[in-house]
Short mmCIF file of C-alpha atoms in Angstrom, two decimals:
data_model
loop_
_atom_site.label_atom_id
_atom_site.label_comp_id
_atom_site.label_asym_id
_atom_site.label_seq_id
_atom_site.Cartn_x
_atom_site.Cartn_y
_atom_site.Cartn_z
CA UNK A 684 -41.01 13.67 -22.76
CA UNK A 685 -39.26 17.18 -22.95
CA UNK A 686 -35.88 15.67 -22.42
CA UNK A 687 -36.85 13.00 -24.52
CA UNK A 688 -37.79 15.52 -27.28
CA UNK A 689 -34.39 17.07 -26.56
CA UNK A 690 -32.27 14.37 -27.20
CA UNK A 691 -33.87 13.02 -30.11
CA UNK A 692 -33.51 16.91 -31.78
CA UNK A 693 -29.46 16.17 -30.69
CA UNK A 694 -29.29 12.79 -32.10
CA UNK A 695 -31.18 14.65 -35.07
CA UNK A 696 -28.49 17.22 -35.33
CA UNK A 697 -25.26 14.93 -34.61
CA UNK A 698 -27.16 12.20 -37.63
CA UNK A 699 -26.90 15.18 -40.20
CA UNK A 700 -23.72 15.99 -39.58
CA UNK A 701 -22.55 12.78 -39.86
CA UNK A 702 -24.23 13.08 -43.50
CA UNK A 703 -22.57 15.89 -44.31
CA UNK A 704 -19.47 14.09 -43.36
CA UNK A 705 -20.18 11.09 -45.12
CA UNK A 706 -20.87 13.44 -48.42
CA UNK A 707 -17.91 15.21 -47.62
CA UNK A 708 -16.02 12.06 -47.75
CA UNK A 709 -17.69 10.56 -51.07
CA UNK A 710 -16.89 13.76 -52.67
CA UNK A 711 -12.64 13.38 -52.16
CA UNK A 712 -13.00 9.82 -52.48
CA UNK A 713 -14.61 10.60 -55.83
CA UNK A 714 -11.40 13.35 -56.06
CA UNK A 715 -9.12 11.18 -55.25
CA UNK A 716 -10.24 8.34 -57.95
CA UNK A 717 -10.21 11.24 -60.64
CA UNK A 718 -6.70 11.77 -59.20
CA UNK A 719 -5.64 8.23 -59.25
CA UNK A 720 -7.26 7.96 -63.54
CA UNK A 721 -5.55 11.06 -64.48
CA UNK A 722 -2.36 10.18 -63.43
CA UNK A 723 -2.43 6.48 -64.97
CA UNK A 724 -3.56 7.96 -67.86
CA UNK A 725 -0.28 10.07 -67.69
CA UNK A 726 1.26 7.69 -67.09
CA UNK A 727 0.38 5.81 -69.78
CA UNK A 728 0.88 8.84 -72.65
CA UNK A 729 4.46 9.05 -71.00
CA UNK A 730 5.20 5.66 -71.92
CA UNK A 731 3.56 5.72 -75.38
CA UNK A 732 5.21 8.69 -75.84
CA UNK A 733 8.76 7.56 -75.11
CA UNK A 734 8.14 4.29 -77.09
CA UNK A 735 7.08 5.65 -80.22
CA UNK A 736 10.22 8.00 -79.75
CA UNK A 737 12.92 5.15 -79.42
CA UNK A 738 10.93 3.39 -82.49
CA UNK A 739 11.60 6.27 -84.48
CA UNK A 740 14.87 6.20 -83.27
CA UNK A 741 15.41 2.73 -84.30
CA UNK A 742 13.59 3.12 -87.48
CA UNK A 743 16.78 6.03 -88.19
CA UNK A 744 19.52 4.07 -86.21
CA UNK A 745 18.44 0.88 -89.29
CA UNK A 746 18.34 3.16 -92.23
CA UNK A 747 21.84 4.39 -91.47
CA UNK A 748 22.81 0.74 -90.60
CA UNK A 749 21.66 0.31 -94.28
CA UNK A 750 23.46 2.88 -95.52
CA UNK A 751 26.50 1.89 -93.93
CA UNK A 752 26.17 -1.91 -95.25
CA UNK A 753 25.85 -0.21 -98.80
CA UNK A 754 28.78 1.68 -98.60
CA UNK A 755 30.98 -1.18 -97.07
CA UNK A 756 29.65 -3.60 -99.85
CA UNK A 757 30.66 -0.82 -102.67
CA UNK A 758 34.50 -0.75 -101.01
CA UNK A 759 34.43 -4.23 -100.65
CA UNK A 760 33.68 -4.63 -103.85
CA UNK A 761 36.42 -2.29 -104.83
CA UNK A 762 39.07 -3.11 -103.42
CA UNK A 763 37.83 -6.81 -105.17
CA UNK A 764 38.16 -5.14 -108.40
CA UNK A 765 41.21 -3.43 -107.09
CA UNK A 766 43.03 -6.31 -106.08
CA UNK A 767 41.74 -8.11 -109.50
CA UNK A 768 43.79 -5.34 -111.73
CA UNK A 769 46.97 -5.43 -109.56
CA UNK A 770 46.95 -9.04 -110.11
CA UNK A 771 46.38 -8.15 -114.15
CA UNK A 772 48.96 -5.87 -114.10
CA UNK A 773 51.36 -7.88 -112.30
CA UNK A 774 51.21 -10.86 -114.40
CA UNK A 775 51.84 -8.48 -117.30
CA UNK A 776 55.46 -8.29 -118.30
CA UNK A 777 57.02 -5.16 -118.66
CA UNK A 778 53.81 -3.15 -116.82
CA UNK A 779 55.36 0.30 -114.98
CA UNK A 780 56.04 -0.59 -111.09
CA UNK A 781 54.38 3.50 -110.56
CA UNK A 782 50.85 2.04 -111.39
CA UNK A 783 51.10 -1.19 -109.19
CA UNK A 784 52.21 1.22 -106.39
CA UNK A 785 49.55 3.32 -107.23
CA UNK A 786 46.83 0.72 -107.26
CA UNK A 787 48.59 -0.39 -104.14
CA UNK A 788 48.29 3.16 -102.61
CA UNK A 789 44.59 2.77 -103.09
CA UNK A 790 44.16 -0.48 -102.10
CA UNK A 791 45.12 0.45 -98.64
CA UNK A 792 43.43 3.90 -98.57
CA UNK A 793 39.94 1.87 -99.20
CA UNK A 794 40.97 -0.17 -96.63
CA UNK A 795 41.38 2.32 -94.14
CA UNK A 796 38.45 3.94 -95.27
CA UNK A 797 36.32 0.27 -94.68
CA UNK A 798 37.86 -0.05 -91.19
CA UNK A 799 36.71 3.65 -90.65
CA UNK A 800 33.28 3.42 -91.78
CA UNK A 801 33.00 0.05 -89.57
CA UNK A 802 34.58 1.78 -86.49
CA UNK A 803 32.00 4.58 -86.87
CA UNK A 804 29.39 2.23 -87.77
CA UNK A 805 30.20 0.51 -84.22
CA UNK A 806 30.49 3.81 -82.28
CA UNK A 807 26.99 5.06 -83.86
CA UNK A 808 25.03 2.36 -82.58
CA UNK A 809 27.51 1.76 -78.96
CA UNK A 810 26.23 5.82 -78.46
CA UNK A 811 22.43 4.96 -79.57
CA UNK A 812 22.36 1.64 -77.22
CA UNK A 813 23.81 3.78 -74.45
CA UNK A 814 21.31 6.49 -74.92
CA UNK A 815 18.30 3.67 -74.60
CA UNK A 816 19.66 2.60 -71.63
CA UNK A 817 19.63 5.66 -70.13
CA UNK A 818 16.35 6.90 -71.33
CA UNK A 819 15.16 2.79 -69.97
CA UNK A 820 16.58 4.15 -66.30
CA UNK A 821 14.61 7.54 -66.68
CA UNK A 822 11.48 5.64 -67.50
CA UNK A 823 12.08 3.30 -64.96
CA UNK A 824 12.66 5.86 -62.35
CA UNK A 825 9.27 7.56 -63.63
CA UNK A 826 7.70 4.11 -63.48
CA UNK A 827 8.69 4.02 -59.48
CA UNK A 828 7.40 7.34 -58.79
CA UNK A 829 4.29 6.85 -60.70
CA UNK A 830 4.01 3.60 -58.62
CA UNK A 831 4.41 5.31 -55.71
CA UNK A 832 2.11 8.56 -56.53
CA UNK A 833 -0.50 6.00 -57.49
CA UNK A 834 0.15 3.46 -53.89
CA UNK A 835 -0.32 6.90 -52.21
CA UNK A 836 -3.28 7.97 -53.79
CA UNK A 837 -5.45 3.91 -53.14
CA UNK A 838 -4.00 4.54 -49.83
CA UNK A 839 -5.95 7.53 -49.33
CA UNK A 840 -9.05 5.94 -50.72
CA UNK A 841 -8.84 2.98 -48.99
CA UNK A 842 -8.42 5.24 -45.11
CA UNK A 843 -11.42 7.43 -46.89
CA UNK A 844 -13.51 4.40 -47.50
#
């Protein structure tokens, strides 16, 4: 009866350490979950974050798309009037050759200045498309970590459990 007693007080001892174990474990399983929510929320604000940034970005990259359309309309519509008047003045008889150059002279300078507006136009958004790709690959490259924080992290619950 004595050893009896004896082992049942060890099997009494060993059983509430094994509690205290198992509470042990609960408790960083229950860490680990708080973990896990915390960093998908991150996670989450990141991206939120990033896409309210690149649709401000847009909303900036379309108003100066619309200012650019305005001013290529205006020379456009110019060098219309422009090329109107030298047509005028050159079916005018006896009209001075010095303001058909002139008209000419500006003519081409408005053209310039429409092929310069559209090659900056083209360069502005070539940079901004650029720029979201490379901001896509940092998110990306977040995304993968994140993934991989988050794999690491069930992982641990899942061995825990």
């Amino acid at each position: 009866i004595a050893e009896l007693q004896k082992e049942l007080t060890t099997l009494q001892s060993k059983e509430g350490e094994s509690q205290g174990i198992i509470v042990s474990l609960k408790s960083s399983i229950a860490e680990l979950r708080m973990k896990l929510h915390s960093e998908e929320a991150k996670r989450s604000e990141e991206i939120n974050k990033s896409y309210q940034k690149r649709a401000g970005e847009l909303k900036t990259l379309q108003s100066k798309e619309e200012e650019n359309q305005g001013t290529i309309v205006s020379l456009r519509s110019s060098i219309a009037e422009l090329q109107k008047e030298l047509t005028t003045l050159q079916s005018k008889e006896g009209e001075s050759q010095g303001i058909i150059v002139s008209l000419k002279s500006s003519i081409a300078e408005l053209r310039m200045k429409l092929h310069s507006e559209e090659a900056k136009r083209s360069e502005e958004i070539n940079k901004s498309y650029q720029k979201r790709a490379g901001e896509l690959k940092t998110l990306q490259s977040k995304e993968e970590e994140n993934q991989g924080t988050i794999v690491s992290l069930r992982s641990s619950i899942a061995e825990l459990q």
